[in-house]
PDB file of C-alpha atoms in Angstrom:
ATOM      1  CA  UNK A   1     -14.027  18.695  25.475  1.00 87.00           C
ATOM      2  CA  UNK A   2     -11.534  16.683  23.469  1.00 93.00           C
ATOM      3  CA  UNK A   3     -12.209  16.321  19.754  1.00 95.00           C
ATOM      4  CA  UNK A   4     -11.881  12.548  19.327  1.00 95.00           C
ATOM      5  CA  UNK A   5     -11.708  12.800  15.544  1.00 96.00           C
ATOM      6  CA  UNK A   6      -8.866  15.292  15.813  1.00 97.00           C
ATOM      7  CA  UNK A   7      -6.984  12.999  18.191  1.00 97.00           C
ATOM      8  CA  UNK A   8      -7.466  10.071  15.796  1.00 97.00           C
ATOM      9  CA  UNK A   9      -6.326  12.246  12.874  1.00 97.00           C
ATOM     10  CA  UNK A  10      -3.180  13.243  14.728  1.00 97.00           C
ATOM     11  CA  UNK A  11      -2.191   9.600  15.232  1.00 98.00           C
ATOM     12  CA  UNK A  12      -2.198   8.891  11.476  1.00 98.00           C
ATOM     13  CA  UNK A  13       1.325  10.257  11.105  1.00 97.00           C
ATOM     14  CA  UNK A  14       2.665   7.906  13.794  1.00 98.00           C
ATOM     15  CA  UNK A  15       1.125   4.850  12.144  1.00 98.00           C
ATOM     16  CA  UNK A  16       2.261   5.836   8.660  1.00 98.00           C
ATOM     17  CA  UNK A  17       5.796   6.548   9.889  1.00 98.00           C
ATOM     18  CA  UNK A  18       5.960   3.141  11.571  1.00 98.00           C
ATOM     19  CA  UNK A  19       9.670   2.536  10.784  1.00 98.00           C
ATOM     20  CA  UNK A  20      10.525   5.622  12.861  1.00 98.00           C
ATOM     21  CA  UNK A  21       9.051   4.498  16.202  1.00 98.00           C
ATOM     22  CA  UNK A  22       9.300   1.469  18.510  1.00 98.00           C
ATOM     23  CA  UNK A  23       6.809  -0.929  16.999  1.00 98.00           C
ATOM     24  CA  UNK A  24       5.603  -2.153  20.397  1.00 98.00           C
ATOM     25  CA  UNK A  25       4.559   1.422  21.201  1.00 98.00           C
ATOM     26  CA  UNK A  26       2.636   1.728  17.932  1.00 98.00           C
ATOM     27  CA  UNK A  27       0.904  -1.584  18.584  1.00 98.00           C
ATOM     28  CA  UNK A  28      -0.115  -0.241  21.979  1.00 98.00           C
ATOM     29  CA  UNK A  29      -1.330   2.995  20.386  1.00 98.00           C
ATOM     30  CA  UNK A  30      -3.328   0.948  17.883  1.00 98.00           C
ATOM     31  CA  UNK A  31      -5.065  -0.910  20.716  1.00 97.00           C
ATOM     32  CA  UNK A  32      -5.804   2.350  22.518  1.00 97.00           C
ATOM     33  CA  UNK A  33      -7.334   3.729  19.321  1.00 97.00           C
ATOM     34  CA  UNK A  34      -9.664   0.757  18.981  1.00 96.00           C
ATOM     35  CA  UNK A  35     -10.826   1.018  22.586  1.00 97.00           C
ATOM     36  CA  UNK A  36     -11.340   4.781  22.269  1.00 96.00           C
ATOM     37  CA  UNK A  37     -13.436   4.537  19.111  1.00 94.00           C
ATOM     38  CA  UNK A  38     -15.589   1.715  20.501  1.00 96.00           C
ATOM     39  CA  UNK A  39     -16.287   3.323  23.906  1.00 95.00           C
ATOM     40  CA  UNK A  40     -19.424   5.210  24.921  1.00 92.00           C
ATOM     41  CA  UNK A  41     -19.292   9.026  24.958  1.00 87.00           C
ATOM     42  CA  UNK A  42     -18.227   9.509  28.599  1.00 85.00           C
ATOM     43  CA  UNK A  43     -15.580   6.807  28.567  1.00 95.00           C
ATOM     44  CA  UNK A  44     -14.397   7.957  25.146  1.00 95.00           C
ATOM     45  CA  UNK A  45     -13.352  11.340  26.501  1.00 94.00           C
ATOM     46  CA  UNK A  46     -11.264   9.713  29.210  1.00 95.00           C
ATOM     47  CA  UNK A  47      -9.612   7.375  26.707  1.00 97.00           C
ATOM     48  CA  UNK A  48      -8.984  10.236  24.271  1.00 96.00           C
ATOM     49  CA  UNK A  49      -7.092  12.099  26.998  1.00 96.00           C
ATOM     50  CA  UNK A  50      -4.931   9.012  27.581  1.00 97.00           C
ATOM     51  CA  UNK A  51      -4.477   8.607  23.825  1.00 98.00           C
ATOM     52  CA  UNK A  52      -3.176  12.147  23.411  1.00 98.00           C
ATOM     53  CA  UNK A  53      -0.866  11.808  26.412  1.00 98.00           C
ATOM     54  CA  UNK A  54       0.554   8.594  24.968  1.00 98.00           C
ATOM     55  CA  UNK A  55       1.282  10.305  21.650  1.00 98.00           C
ATOM     56  CA  UNK A  56       2.933  13.200  23.484  1.00 98.00           C
ATOM     57  CA  UNK A  57       5.346  10.695  25.006  1.00 98.00           C
ATOM     58  CA  UNK A  58       6.323   8.975  21.760  1.00 98.00           C
ATOM     59  CA  UNK A  59       9.886   9.565  20.615  1.00 97.00           C
ATOM     60  CA  UNK A  60      11.489   8.615  17.333  1.00 98.00           C
ATOM     61  CA  UNK A  61      14.131   5.934  17.249  1.00 98.00           C
ATOM     62  CA  UNK A  62      17.721   7.210  17.310  1.00 97.00           C
ATOM     63  CA  UNK A  63      18.301   5.756  13.843  1.00 97.00           C
ATOM     64  CA  UNK A  64      14.847   6.616  12.473  1.00 98.00           C
ATOM     65  CA  UNK A  65      14.855   6.730   8.661  1.00 98.00           C
ATOM     66  CA  UNK A  66      13.824   9.811   6.712  1.00 97.00           C
ATOM     67  CA  UNK A  67      10.821   9.937   4.436  1.00 98.00           C
ATOM     68  CA  UNK A  68      11.721   9.649   0.761  1.00 98.00           C
ATOM     69  CA  UNK A  69       9.272  11.847  -1.117  1.00 98.00           C
ATOM     70  CA  UNK A  70       8.132  10.675  -4.532  1.00 98.00           C
ATOM     71  CA  UNK A  71       7.604  13.976  -6.309  1.00 98.00           C
ATOM     72  CA  UNK A  72       9.650  17.178  -6.391  1.00 97.00           C
ATOM     73  CA  UNK A  73       8.046  20.285  -4.928  1.00 94.00           C
ATOM     74  CA  UNK A  74       5.734  21.944  -7.421  1.00 94.00           C
ATOM     75  CA  UNK A  75       5.635  19.079  -9.913  1.00 97.00           C
ATOM     76  CA  UNK A  76       3.239  16.436  -8.597  1.00 98.00           C
ATOM     77  CA  UNK A  77       0.471  15.435 -11.021  1.00 98.00           C
ATOM     78  CA  UNK A  78      -2.837  16.275  -9.409  1.00 97.00           C
ATOM     79  CA  UNK A  79      -6.361  17.314 -10.279  1.00 96.00           C
ATOM     80  CA  UNK A  80      -6.444  20.089  -7.689  1.00 95.00           C
ATOM     81  CA  UNK A  81      -9.976  19.105  -6.687  1.00 95.00           C
ATOM     82  CA  UNK A  82      -9.078  18.100  -3.127  1.00 97.00           C
ATOM     83  CA  UNK A  83      -8.728  21.364  -1.181  1.00 96.00           C
ATOM     84  CA  UNK A  84     -10.442  20.806   2.175  1.00 97.00           C
ATOM     85  CA  UNK A  85     -10.762  18.053   4.792  1.00 97.00           C
ATOM     86  CA  UNK A  86     -13.833  18.968   6.863  1.00 95.00           C
ATOM     87  CA  UNK A  87     -14.341  17.114  10.128  1.00 95.00           C
ATOM     88  CA  UNK A  88     -11.145  15.107   9.472  1.00 96.00           C
ATOM     89  CA  UNK A  89     -13.011  12.925   7.001  1.00 96.00           C
ATOM     90  CA  UNK A  90      -9.798  11.705   5.347  1.00 97.00           C
ATOM     91  CA  UNK A  91      -6.527  10.590   6.901  1.00 97.00           C
ATOM     92  CA  UNK A  92      -4.514  12.717   4.476  1.00 97.00           C
ATOM     93  CA  UNK A  93      -5.000  16.479   4.347  1.00 97.00           C
ATOM     94  CA  UNK A  94      -4.831  18.323   0.993  1.00 97.00           C
ATOM     95  CA  UNK A  95      -1.154  19.240   1.548  1.00 97.00           C
ATOM     96  CA  UNK A  96      -0.133  15.566   1.885  1.00 98.00           C
ATOM     97  CA  UNK A  97       2.944  14.618  -0.167  1.00 98.00           C
ATOM     98  CA  UNK A  98       3.339  10.920  -1.104  1.00 98.00           C
ATOM     99  CA  UNK A  99       6.478   9.220   0.172  1.00 98.00           C
ATOM    100  CA  UNK A 100       8.089   5.852   0.815  1.00 98.00           C
ATOM    101  CA  UNK A 101      10.415   3.985   3.156  1.00 98.00           C
ATOM    102  CA  UNK A 102      13.058   1.457   2.152  1.00 98.00           C
ATOM    103  CA  UNK A 103      13.510  -1.901   3.899  1.00 98.00           C
ATOM    104  CA  UNK A 104      16.802  -3.104   2.470  1.00 98.00           C
ATOM    105  CA  UNK A 105      18.640  -6.381   2.883  1.00 98.00           C
ATOM    106  CA  UNK A 106      22.195  -6.667   4.244  1.00 97.00           C
ATOM    107  CA  UNK A 107      24.921  -6.464   1.597  1.00 97.00           C
ATOM    108  CA  UNK A 108      25.818 -10.146   2.075  1.00 97.00           C
ATOM    109  CA  UNK A 109      22.341 -11.283   0.942  1.00 97.00           C
ATOM    110  CA  UNK A 110      21.532 -11.408  -2.783  1.00 97.00           C
ATOM    111  CA  UNK A 111      18.001 -10.034  -3.294  1.00 98.00           C
ATOM    112  CA  UNK A 112      15.428 -12.027  -5.252  1.00 97.00           C
ATOM    113  CA  UNK A 113      13.815  -8.811  -6.478  1.00 97.00           C
ATOM    114  CA  UNK A 114      11.832  -5.862  -5.138  1.00 98.00           C
ATOM    115  CA  UNK A 115       8.326  -5.669  -3.662  1.00 98.00           C
ATOM    116  CA  UNK A 116       6.289  -2.516  -3.042  1.00 98.00           C
ATOM    117  CA  UNK A 117       3.760  -2.830  -0.190  1.00 98.00           C
ATOM    118  CA  UNK A 118       0.659  -0.618  -0.193  1.00 98.00           C
ATOM    119  CA  UNK A 119      -1.747  -0.808   2.761  1.00 98.00           C
ATOM    120  CA  UNK A 120      -5.499  -0.732   2.447  1.00 97.00           C
ATOM    121  CA  UNK A 121      -8.239   1.606   3.554  1.00 96.00           C
ATOM    122  CA  UNK A 122      -7.283   5.246   3.912  1.00 96.00           C
ATOM    123  CA  UNK A 123      -3.904   4.006   5.221  1.00 97.00           C
ATOM    124  CA  UNK A 124      -3.450   5.217   8.816  1.00 97.00           C
ATOM    125  CA  UNK A 125      -3.335   2.312  11.280  1.00 97.00           C
ATOM    126  CA  UNK A 126      -3.627  -0.245   8.422  1.00 97.00           C
ATOM    127  CA  UNK A 127      -0.005   0.565   7.612  1.00 98.00           C
ATOM    128  CA  UNK A 128       1.306  -1.210  10.721  1.00 98.00           C
ATOM    129  CA  UNK A 129       0.324  -4.724   9.702  1.00 98.00           C
ATOM    130  CA  UNK A 130      -0.377  -4.585   5.979  1.00 98.00           C
ATOM    131  CA  UNK A 131       2.641  -2.511   4.937  1.00 98.00           C
ATOM    132  CA  UNK A 132       5.220  -2.323   7.741  1.00 98.00           C
ATOM    133  CA  UNK A 133       4.975  -5.954   8.894  1.00 98.00           C
ATOM    134  CA  UNK A 134       4.670  -7.219   5.323  1.00 98.00           C
ATOM    135  CA  UNK A 135       7.839  -5.339   4.374  1.00 98.00           C
ATOM    136  CA  UNK A 136       9.642  -7.219   7.134  1.00 98.00           C
ATOM    137  CA  UNK A 137       8.082 -10.492   5.984  1.00 98.00           C
ATOM    138  CA  UNK A 138       9.306 -10.004   2.418  1.00 98.00           C
ATOM    139  CA  UNK A 139      12.751  -9.044   3.693  1.00 98.00           C
ATOM    140  CA  UNK A 140      12.861 -12.429   5.404  1.00 98.00           C
ATOM    141  CA  UNK A 141      11.923 -14.038   2.102  1.00 98.00           C
ATOM    142  CA  UNK A 142      14.858 -12.310   0.409  1.00 98.00           C
ATOM    143  CA  UNK A 143      13.315  -9.219  -1.202  1.00 98.00           C
ATOM    144  CA  UNK A 144      14.138  -5.537  -1.092  1.00 98.00           C
ATOM    145  CA  UNK A 145      10.910  -4.053   0.308  1.00 98.00           C
ATOM    146  CA  UNK A 146       9.403  -0.605  -0.117  1.00 98.00           C
ATOM    147  CA  UNK A 147       6.540   0.842   1.895  1.00 98.00           C
ATOM    148  CA  UNK A 148       4.363   3.179  -0.170  1.00 98.00           C
ATOM    149  CA  UNK A 149       2.395   6.016   1.430  1.00 98.00           C
ATOM    150  CA  UNK A 150       0.425   7.281  -1.532  1.00 98.00           C
ATOM    151  CA  UNK A 151      -2.722   9.212  -2.252  1.00 98.00           C
ATOM    152  CA  UNK A 152      -5.252   6.493  -1.554  1.00 97.00           C
ATOM    153  CA  UNK A 153      -7.554   5.190  -4.248  1.00 91.00           C
ATOM    154  CA  UNK A 154     -10.777   7.215  -4.535  1.00 83.00           C
ATOM    155  CA  UNK A 155     -10.456   8.524  -0.965  1.00 86.00           C
ATOM    156  CA  UNK A 156     -10.639  11.434  -2.024  1.00 94.00           C
ATOM    157  CA  UNK A 157      -8.281  11.189  -5.007  1.00 97.00           C
ATOM    158  CA  UNK A 158      -8.744   9.854  -8.530  1.00 96.00           C
ATOM    159  CA  UNK A 159      -7.457   6.529  -9.799  1.00 96.00           C
ATOM    160  CA  UNK A 160      -5.027   8.431 -12.011  1.00 97.00           C
ATOM    161  CA  UNK A 161      -3.538  10.200  -8.972  1.00 98.00           C
ATOM    162  CA  UNK A 162      -3.126   7.135  -6.773  1.00 97.00           C
ATOM    163  CA  UNK A 163      -1.829   5.142  -9.742  1.00 98.00           C
ATOM    164  CA  UNK A 164       0.684   7.869 -10.576  1.00 98.00           C
ATOM    165  CA  UNK A 165       2.195   7.593  -7.090  1.00 98.00           C
ATOM    166  CA  UNK A 166       2.608   3.832  -7.455  1.00 98.00           C
ATOM    167  CA  UNK A 167       4.117   4.256 -10.922  1.00 98.00           C
ATOM    168  CA  UNK A 168       6.513   6.885  -9.601  1.00 98.00           C
ATOM    169  CA  UNK A 169       7.879   4.536  -6.941  1.00 98.00           C
ATOM    170  CA  UNK A 170       8.247   1.737  -9.495  1.00 98.00           C
ATOM    171  CA  UNK A 171      10.277   4.098 -11.682  1.00 98.00           C
ATOM    172  CA  UNK A 172      12.444   5.136  -8.740  1.00 98.00           C
ATOM    173  CA  UNK A 173      13.251   1.497  -8.007  1.00 98.00           C
ATOM    174  CA  UNK A 174      14.038   0.703 -11.644  1.00 98.00           C
ATOM    175  CA  UNK A 175      16.343   3.718 -11.903  1.00 98.00           C
ATOM    176  CA  UNK A 176      18.205   2.577  -8.783  1.00 98.00           C
ATOM    177  CA  UNK A 177      18.175  -1.136  -9.614  1.00 98.00           C
ATOM    178  CA  UNK A 178      21.976  -1.367  -9.453  1.00 98.00           C
ATOM    179  CA  UNK A 179      22.052   0.192  -5.977  1.00 97.00           C
ATOM    180  CA  UNK A 180      19.308  -2.172  -4.834  1.00 98.00           C
ATOM    181  CA  UNK A 181      21.197  -5.088  -6.442  1.00 97.00           C
ATOM    182  CA  UNK A 182      18.183  -6.280  -8.432  1.00 97.00           C
ATOM    183  CA  UNK A 183      17.282  -6.617 -12.082  1.00 96.00           C
ATOM    184  CA  UNK A 184      15.357  -3.692 -13.484  1.00 96.00           C
ATOM    185  CA  UNK A 185      12.501  -5.967 -14.576  1.00 96.00           C
ATOM    186  CA  UNK A 186      11.908  -7.611 -11.178  1.00 97.00           C
ATOM    187  CA  UNK A 187       9.677  -5.094  -9.425  1.00 98.00           C
ATOM    188  CA  UNK A 188       6.404  -6.372  -7.942  1.00 98.00           C
ATOM    189  CA  UNK A 189       3.509  -4.460  -6.428  1.00 98.00           C
ATOM    190  CA  UNK A 190       1.577  -5.965  -3.495  1.00 98.00           C
ATOM    191  CA  UNK A 191      -1.592  -4.136  -2.488  1.00 98.00           C
ATOM    192  CA  UNK A 192      -4.002  -4.942   0.324  1.00 98.00           C
ATOM    193  CA  UNK A 193      -7.728  -4.222   0.017  1.00 97.00           C
ATOM    194  CA  UNK A 194      -7.881  -0.604  -1.235  1.00 97.00           C
ATOM    195  CA  UNK A 195      -4.136  -0.893  -1.860  1.00 98.00           C
ATOM    196  CA  UNK A 196      -4.949  -3.672  -4.317  1.00 97.00           C
ATOM    197  CA  UNK A 197      -7.212  -1.272  -6.183  1.00 96.00           C
ATOM    198  CA  UNK A 198      -4.290   1.157  -6.273  1.00 97.00           C
ATOM    199  CA  UNK A 199      -2.138  -1.501  -7.918  1.00 98.00           C
ATOM    200  CA  UNK A 200      -4.709  -2.031 -10.640  1.00 97.00           C
ATOM    201  CA  UNK A 201      -5.076   1.713 -11.225  1.00 97.00           C
ATOM    202  CA  UNK A 202      -1.310   1.881 -11.712  1.00 98.00           C
ATOM    203  CA  UNK A 203      -1.562  -0.848 -14.364  1.00 98.00           C
ATOM    204  CA  UNK A 204      -4.680   0.649 -15.901  1.00 98.00           C
ATOM    205  CA  UNK A 205      -3.243   4.121 -16.432  1.00 98.00           C
ATOM    206  CA  UNK A 206       0.551   3.697 -16.588  1.00 98.00           C
ATOM    207  CA  UNK A 207       1.283   0.362 -18.276  1.00 98.00           C
ATOM    208  CA  UNK A 208       2.240  -0.102 -21.919  1.00 98.00           C
ATOM    209  CA  UNK A 209       3.172   3.178 -23.588  1.00 97.00           C
ATOM    210  CA  UNK A 210       0.958   5.355 -21.380  1.00 97.00           C
ATOM    211  CA  UNK A 211       2.565   8.429 -19.850  1.00 97.00           C
ATOM    212  CA  UNK A 212       1.755  10.662 -16.900  1.00 98.00           C
ATOM    213  CA  UNK A 213       1.139  13.514 -19.342  1.00 98.00           C
ATOM    214  CA  UNK A 214      -1.639  11.466 -20.972  1.00 97.00           C
ATOM    215  CA  UNK A 215      -3.651  12.035 -17.805  1.00 97.00           C
ATOM    216  CA  UNK A 216      -2.053  15.236 -16.462  1.00 98.00           C
ATOM    217  CA  UNK A 217      -1.084  17.504 -19.396  1.00 97.00           C
ATOM    218  CA  UNK A 218       0.489  20.143 -17.107  1.00 96.00           C
ATOM    219  CA  UNK A 219       2.935  17.674 -15.552  1.00 98.00           C
ATOM    220  CA  UNK A 220       6.597  18.261 -16.464  1.00 98.00           C
ATOM    221  CA  UNK A 221       8.322  14.891 -17.138  1.00 98.00           C
ATOM    222  CA  UNK A 222      11.769  14.269 -15.641  1.00 98.00           C
ATOM    223  CA  UNK A 223      14.400  11.528 -15.949  1.00 98.00           C
ATOM    224  CA  UNK A 224      12.298   9.011 -13.989  1.00 98.00           C
ATOM    225  CA  UNK A 225       9.617   9.112 -16.658  1.00 98.00           C
ATOM    226  CA  UNK A 226      12.012   7.309 -19.011  1.00 98.00           C
ATOM    227  CA  UNK A 227      11.487   4.155 -16.920  1.00 98.00           C
ATOM    228  CA  UNK A 228       8.516   1.809 -17.166  1.00 98.00           C
ATOM    229  CA  UNK A 229       5.842   2.652 -14.594  1.00 98.00           C
ATOM    230  CA  UNK A 230       3.822  -0.558 -14.147  1.00 98.00           C
ATOM    231  CA  UNK A 231       4.865  -3.605 -12.089  1.00 98.00           C
ATOM    232  CA  UNK A 232       6.306  -6.823 -13.499  1.00 97.00           C
ATOM    233  CA  UNK A 233       4.115  -8.857 -11.123  1.00 98.00           C
ATOM    234  CA  UNK A 234       0.977  -7.861  -9.245  1.00 98.00           C
ATOM    235  CA  UNK A 235      -0.011  -9.396  -5.894  1.00 98.00           C
ATOM    236  CA  UNK A 236      -3.553  -8.423  -4.937  1.00 98.00           C
ATOM    237  CA  UNK A 237      -4.395  -9.379  -1.343  1.00 98.00           C
ATOM    238  CA  UNK A 238      -8.163  -9.258  -0.646  1.00 98.00           C
ATOM    239  CA  UNK A 239      -8.431  -6.208  -2.919  1.00 94.00           C
ATOM    240  CA  UNK A 240      -9.910  -7.202  -6.298  1.00 95.00           C
ATOM    241  CA  UNK A 241     -11.775  -4.554  -8.246  1.00 93.00           C
ATOM    242  CA  UNK A 242     -15.470  -4.039  -7.510  1.00 92.00           C
ATOM    243  CA  UNK A 243     -17.857  -6.456  -9.164  1.00 91.00           C
ATOM    244  CA  UNK A 244     -19.145  -5.041 -12.431  1.00 91.00           C
ATOM    245  CA  UNK A 245     -16.503  -2.315 -12.762  1.00 90.00           C
ATOM    246  CA  UNK A 246     -15.463  -2.367 -16.392  1.00 89.00           C
ATOM    247  CA  UNK A 247     -11.930  -1.543 -17.537  1.00 93.00           C
ATOM    248  CA  UNK A 248     -10.932  -0.418 -21.006  1.00 94.00           C
ATOM    249  CA  UNK A 249      -7.941  -2.631 -21.767  1.00 96.00           C
ATOM    250  CA  UNK A 250      -6.908  -0.590 -24.811  1.00 95.00           C
ATOM    251  CA  UNK A 251      -3.208   0.164 -24.392  1.00 95.00           C
ATOM    252  CA  UNK A 252      -3.067  -1.699 -21.064  1.00 97.00           C
ATOM    253  CA  UNK A 253      -0.335  -4.296 -20.529  1.00 98.00           C
ATOM    254  CA  UNK A 254      -1.538  -6.290 -17.538  1.00 98.00           C
ATOM    255  CA  UNK A 255       1.202  -8.285 -15.758  1.00 97.00           C
ATOM    256  CA  UNK A 256       0.633 -11.720 -14.216  1.00 97.00           C
ATOM    257  CA  UNK A 257      -1.460 -11.309 -11.068  1.00 98.00           C
ATOM    258  CA  UNK A 258      -1.880 -13.398  -7.935  1.00 98.00           C
ATOM    259  CA  UNK A 259      -4.932 -13.066  -5.686  1.00 98.00           C
ATOM    260  CA  UNK A 260      -5.119 -14.076  -2.009  1.00 98.00           C
ATOM    261  CA  UNK A 261      -8.568 -13.880  -0.389  1.00 98.00           C
ATOM    262  CA  UNK A 262     -10.175 -15.487   2.662  1.00 98.00           C
ATOM    263  CA  UNK A 263     -13.329 -17.536   2.153  1.00 97.00           C
ATOM    264  CA  UNK A 264     -15.162 -15.402   4.752  1.00 97.00           C
ATOM    265  CA  UNK A 265     -14.180 -12.172   2.987  1.00 97.00           C
ATOM    266  CA  UNK A 266     -16.909 -10.229   1.146  1.00 93.00           C
ATOM    267  CA  UNK A 267     -14.228  -9.354  -1.426  1.00 93.00           C
ATOM    268  CA  UNK A 268     -14.621 -12.923  -2.707  1.00 93.00           C
ATOM    269  CA  UNK A 269     -17.646 -11.817  -4.757  1.00 92.00           C
ATOM    270  CA  UNK A 270     -15.533  -9.108  -6.406  1.00 94.00           C
ATOM    271  CA  UNK A 271     -12.828 -11.668  -7.124  1.00 96.00           C
ATOM    272  CA  UNK A 272     -15.240 -13.912  -9.026  1.00 94.00           C
ATOM    273  CA  UNK A 273     -16.013 -11.002 -11.349  1.00 93.00           C
ATOM    274  CA  UNK A 274     -12.437  -9.734 -11.752  1.00 95.00           C
ATOM    275  CA  UNK A 275     -10.957 -13.190 -12.340  1.00 96.00           C
ATOM    276  CA  UNK A 276     -13.366 -14.023 -15.157  1.00 95.00           C
ATOM    277  CA  UNK A 277     -12.783 -10.631 -16.740  1.00 96.00           C
ATOM    278  CA  UNK A 278      -8.999 -11.048 -16.701  1.00 96.00           C
ATOM    279  CA  UNK A 279      -9.171 -14.538 -18.189  1.00 96.00           C
ATOM    280  CA  UNK A 280     -11.419 -13.275 -20.974  1.00 95.00           C
ATOM    281  CA  UNK A 281      -8.681 -10.788 -21.855  1.00 96.00           C
ATOM    282  CA  UNK A 282      -5.914 -13.389 -21.850  1.00 96.00           C
ATOM    283  CA  UNK A 283      -4.315 -12.227 -18.625  1.00 96.00           C
ATOM    284  CA  UNK A 284      -2.526 -14.742 -16.400  1.00 94.00           C
ATOM    285  CA  UNK A 285      -4.182 -14.891 -12.996  1.00 96.00           C
ATOM    286  CA  UNK A 286      -3.465 -17.155 -10.045  1.00 97.00           C
ATOM    287  CA  UNK A 287      -5.992 -17.432  -7.201  1.00 98.00           C
ATOM    288  CA  UNK A 288      -5.542 -18.668  -3.623  1.00 98.00           C
ATOM    289  CA  UNK A 289      -8.415 -18.808  -1.145  1.00 98.00           C
ATOM    290  CA  UNK A 290      -8.202 -19.580   2.570  1.00 98.00           C
ATOM    291  CA  UNK A 291     -10.875 -21.365   4.581  1.00 97.00           C
ATOM    292  CA  UNK A 292     -12.458 -19.444   7.460  1.00 97.00           C
ATOM    293  CA  UNK A 293     -10.452 -16.249   6.956  1.00 98.00           C
ATOM    294  CA  UNK A 294     -12.171 -12.815   7.022  1.00 97.00           C
ATOM    295  CA  UNK A 295     -10.953  -9.516   5.573  1.00 97.00           C
ATOM    296  CA  UNK A 296      -7.792  -7.668   6.593  1.00 97.00           C
ATOM    297  CA  UNK A 297      -5.634 -10.449   8.053  1.00 97.00           C
ATOM    298  CA  UNK A 298      -2.259  -9.823   6.392  1.00 98.00           C
ATOM    299  CA  UNK A 299       0.539  -9.081   8.852  1.00 97.00           C
ATOM    300  CA  UNK A 300      -1.635  -9.294  11.964  1.00 97.00           C
ATOM    301  CA  UNK A 301       1.074 -11.311  13.701  1.00 96.00           C
ATOM    302  CA  UNK A 302       2.511  -7.905  14.654  1.00 97.00           C
ATOM    303  CA  UNK A 303      -0.446  -7.640  17.048  1.00 97.00           C
ATOM    304  CA  UNK A 304       0.179 -11.131  18.404  1.00 95.00           C
ATOM    305  CA  UNK A 305      -2.784 -12.432  16.409  1.00 94.00           C
ATOM    306  CA  UNK A 306      -2.309 -15.968  15.091  1.00 94.00           C
ATOM    307  CA  UNK A 307      -5.991 -16.887  14.761  1.00 96.00           C
ATOM    308  CA  UNK A 308      -5.693 -17.664  11.039  1.00 97.00           C
ATOM    309  CA  UNK A 309      -2.305 -19.334  10.527  1.00 96.00           C
ATOM    310  CA  UNK A 310      -3.446 -20.744   7.181  1.00 97.00           C
ATOM    311  CA  UNK A 311      -3.585 -17.231   5.719  1.00 98.00           C
ATOM    312  CA  UNK A 312       0.116 -16.707   6.397  1.00 96.00           C
ATOM    313  CA  UNK A 313       0.698 -19.117   3.510  1.00 98.00           C
ATOM    314  CA  UNK A 314       0.007 -16.240   1.121  1.00 98.00           C
ATOM    315  CA  UNK A 315       3.607 -15.090   1.713  1.00 98.00           C
ATOM    316  CA  UNK A 316       5.466 -18.193   0.426  1.00 98.00           C
ATOM    317  CA  UNK A 317       2.868 -18.481  -2.336  1.00 98.00           C
ATOM    318  CA  UNK A 318       3.644 -14.909  -3.408  1.00 98.00           C
ATOM    319  CA  UNK A 319       7.352 -15.724  -3.295  1.00 98.00           C
ATOM    320  CA  UNK A 320       6.873 -18.765  -5.543  1.00 98.00           C
ATOM    321  CA  UNK A 321       4.614 -16.749  -7.878  1.00 98.00           C
ATOM    322  CA  UNK A 322       7.229 -14.031  -8.403  1.00 97.00           C
ATOM    323  CA  UNK A 323      10.119 -16.429  -8.829  1.00 97.00           C
ATOM    324  CA  UNK A 324       8.217 -18.473 -11.407  1.00 95.00           C
ATOM    325  CA  UNK A 325       7.550 -15.326 -13.446  1.00 93.00           C
ATOM    326  CA  UNK A 326      11.145 -14.158 -13.234  1.00 89.00           C
ATOM    327  CA  UNK A 327      12.576 -17.605 -14.100  1.00 85.00           C
ATOM    328  CA  UNK A 328      10.466 -17.832 -17.229  1.00 71.00           C
ATOM    329  CA  UNK A 329      11.579 -14.359 -18.283  1.00 61.00           C
ATOM    330  CA  UNK A 330       8.017 -13.097 -18.434  1.00 48.00           C
ATOM    331  CA  UNK A 331       8.813  -9.960 -16.461  1.00 45.00           C
TER     332      UNK A 331
END
């Protein structure tokens, strides 16, 4: 008998390495996954066999990019509490190493800045539309884009761990600002759902004068730690913090934040709480809501889904938000 959970777990790598495979094949794999997980037990076994065979036939693109790992071997800040993944509960096994992919503009285009894209959930198939497609969308808007595959927020890592990965990528981009042809203070973080929570954890634990060693005393700082680790602009797409979750703002330097949430999204209740809390602490927050739109709709055009065209407006709104911040020199 085929272990359906094992088959699903195996496919995570394909989804998270989306730039390395023909995207039409990954979209097809995504559809097969949905049908497999929704089928009854007998049909599920048949679909799982087809799913595995399809993965066996996948080949990387001839010019597939390489993963760019965030931390050197043996020096990644971690609690060490995550040591086992029974029954494939999490998409990332304990040996997972955070990494990123670059989506860079041609040399004849002057970038407007840089945007990090962090998918929601436990990553996996969410990466295709929320991170991969959104990287392409921001390229079209004139940004250097970076797809973050980090330790996901609270699943099963701590906020300090997931935030450290985001801060590390921000530092990498700042260090290489000249190569990316951007200003060092024009690095935005865009997180979707759980990825939005990751963005806030990055700000919460690594903004201001906070250091990685404040949270992980055994970590050995390197040259990247000389660079600022929080974003200059934060774009939170249907991922505001949970209602009632208090944050200690002592030492926190919260950048301007833009929220994009559908009116049919349960995250709207969280947004009401988070927005009021930010305003009470003097933090600039911009909110955009979209009639009729449920959760998880960013980048779904990659699946041929255009059911909520109004939500696609979050992209030019995010563009205008970042450019307004950069023009006013507030980043």
